[in-house]
């Protein structure tokens, strides 16, 4: 969803007087560590526009990974009821099983309706049960480890730090992107590899 976050969350963000400094770079990075082009990607696992945007970006990155560093950040949207819970599982995988993060993200993109619709009828223990089961299916990470992480406040705080990282850079929704630290609003609408080609082609 590309609409602006609600005023209450902006107020909440401003009310936090000190910006927590992440103890390591936020997100999960693909591609060269040293390059002239770093694309920061802000996705919500249950945002349908993020899911629709990923295949074209992935195709572009795959063809251009020799020079393009891509960093995917989790930005849970406040108006998706289970976005923060799915995001906590995602952050657990990002931090502890980074090589499995893409599998987790793609699985969630392909099964969004489960967490957008079916999940409305679940209680918290059912939610955690489904999340841990689906994370195991997507990544092979044992059920009990994801379940424990959902009950561990560490990942709750950590995802909040990711969220504040994004908002402090002016990110207001998903999918949104920064190139070399500069927000590129037009890219929020990209769903075709040719659009990424044209955008990067226009830089030279
Ligand atoms: C970055 O661009 C500069 C100027 O074109 C070039 O000299 C340098 O090799 C590039 N660095 C990388 C890592 O590609
Ligand atoms: C990205 O990769 C494709 C396929 O190799 C290539 O045709 C294209 O020129 C590359 N794009 C840029 C902007 O370098
Ligand atoms: C929560 O997770 C952190 C980071 O993995 C770990 O150090 C800590 O022991 C965990 N806490 C509990 C109660 O499992």
mmCIF file with all atom_site columns, N, CA and C and ligand atoms in Angstrom, residues 60 63-64 67 197 200, ligand 2:
data_model
loop_
_atom_site.group_PDB
_atom_site.id
_atom_site.type_symbol
_atom_site.label_atom_id
_atom_site.label_alt_id
_atom_site.label_comp_id
_atom_site.label_asym_id
_atom_site.label_entity_id
_atom_site.label_seq_id
_atom_site.pdbx_PDB_ins_code
_atom_site.Cartn_x
_atom_site.Cartn_y
_atom_site.Cartn_z
_atom_site.occupancy
_atom_site.B_iso_or_equiv
_atom_site.pdbx_formal_charge
_atom_site.auth_seq_id
_atom_site.auth_comp_id
_atom_site.auth_asym_id
_atom_site.auth_atom_id
_atom_site.pdbx_PDB_model_num
ATOM   1  N N  . UNK A 1 60  ? 15.995 -7.565 -12.497 1.00 0.00 ? 60  UNK A N  1
ATOM   2  C CA . UNK A 1 60  ? 16.981 -6.527 -12.810 1.00 0.00 ? 60  UNK A CA 1
ATOM   3  C C  . UNK A 1 60  ? 18.250 -6.735 -11.990 1.00 0.00 ? 60  UNK A C  1
ATOM   4  N N  . UNK A 1 63  ? 20.472 -9.637 -13.203 1.00 0.00 ? 63  UNK A N  1
ATOM   5  C CA . UNK A 1 63  ? 21.267 -9.331 -14.399 1.00 0.00 ? 63  UNK A CA 1
ATOM   6  C C  . UNK A 1 63  ? 22.393 -8.339 -14.131 1.00 0.00 ? 63  UNK A C  1
ATOM   7  N N  . UNK A 1 64  ? 22.249 -7.563 -13.056 1.00 0.00 ? 64  UNK A N  1
ATOM   8  C CA . UNK A 1 64  ? 23.189 -6.460 -12.831 1.00 0.00 ? 64  UNK A CA 1
ATOM   9  C C  . UNK A 1 64  ? 23.875 -6.555 -11.464 1.00 0.00 ? 64  UNK A C  1
ATOM   10 N N  . UNK A 1 67  ? 27.433 -5.003 -10.173 1.00 0.00 ? 67  UNK A N  1
ATOM   11 C CA . UNK A 1 67  ? 27.670 -3.618 -9.734  1.00 0.00 ? 67  UNK A CA 1
ATOM   12 C C  . UNK A 1 67  ? 26.577 -3.077 -8.803  1.00 0.00 ? 67  UNK A C  1
ATOM   13 N N  . UNK A 1 197 ? 15.583 -0.674 -15.774 1.00 0.00 ? 197 UNK A N  1
ATOM   14 C CA . UNK A 1 197 ? 16.589 -0.430 -16.826 1.00 0.00 ? 197 UNK A CA 1
ATOM   15 C C  . UNK A 1 197 ? 16.597 1.047  -17.204 1.00 0.00 ? 197 UNK A C  1
ATOM   16 N N  . UNK A 1 200 ? 17.979 3.329  -14.263 1.00 0.00 ? 200 UNK A N  1
ATOM   17 C CA . UNK A 1 200 ? 19.436 3.314  -14.098 1.00 0.00 ? 200 UNK A CA 1
ATOM   18 C C  . UNK A 1 200 ? 20.117 3.845  -15.357 1.00 0.00 ? 200 UNK A C  1
HETATM 19 C C1 . LIG B 2 .   ? 21.552 -4.757 -16.605 1.00 0.00 ? 2   LIG B C1 1
HETATM 20 O O1 . LIG B 2 .   ? 21.782 -6.029 -17.179 1.00 0.00 ? 2   LIG B O1 1
HETATM 21 C C2 . LIG B 2 .   ? 21.277 -6.193 -18.473 1.00 0.00 ? 2   LIG B C2 1
HETATM 22 C C3 . LIG B 2 .   ? 21.452 -7.653 -18.867 1.00 0.00 ? 2   LIG B C3 1
HETATM 23 O O2 . LIG B 2 .   ? 22.817 -8.026 -18.756 1.00 0.00 ? 2   LIG B O2 1
HETATM 24 C C4 . LIG B 2 .   ? 21.989 -5.237 -19.417 1.00 0.00 ? 2   LIG B C4 1
HETATM 25 O O3 . LIG B 2 .   ? 21.466 -5.368 -20.717 1.00 0.00 ? 2   LIG B O3 1
HETATM 26 C C5 . LIG B 2 .   ? 21.781 -3.821 -18.913 1.00 0.00 ? 2   LIG B C5 1
HETATM 27 O O4 . LIG B 2 .   ? 22.529 -2.924 -19.709 1.00 0.00 ? 2   LIG B O4 1
HETATM 28 C C6 . LIG B 2 .   ? 22.174 -3.673 -17.466 1.00 0.00 ? 2   LIG B C6 1
HETATM 29 N N1 . LIG B 2 .   ? 21.696 -2.371 -17.015 1.00 0.00 ? 2   LIG B N1 1
HETATM 30 C C7 . LIG B 2 .   ? 22.500 -1.394 -16.677 1.00 0.00 ? 2   LIG B C7 1
HETATM 31 C C8 . LIG B 2 .   ? 21.829 -0.116 -16.279 1.00 0.00 ? 2   LIG B C8 1
HETATM 32 O O5 . LIG B 2 .   ? 23.717 -1.526 -16.646 1.00 0.00 ? 2   LIG B O5 1
#
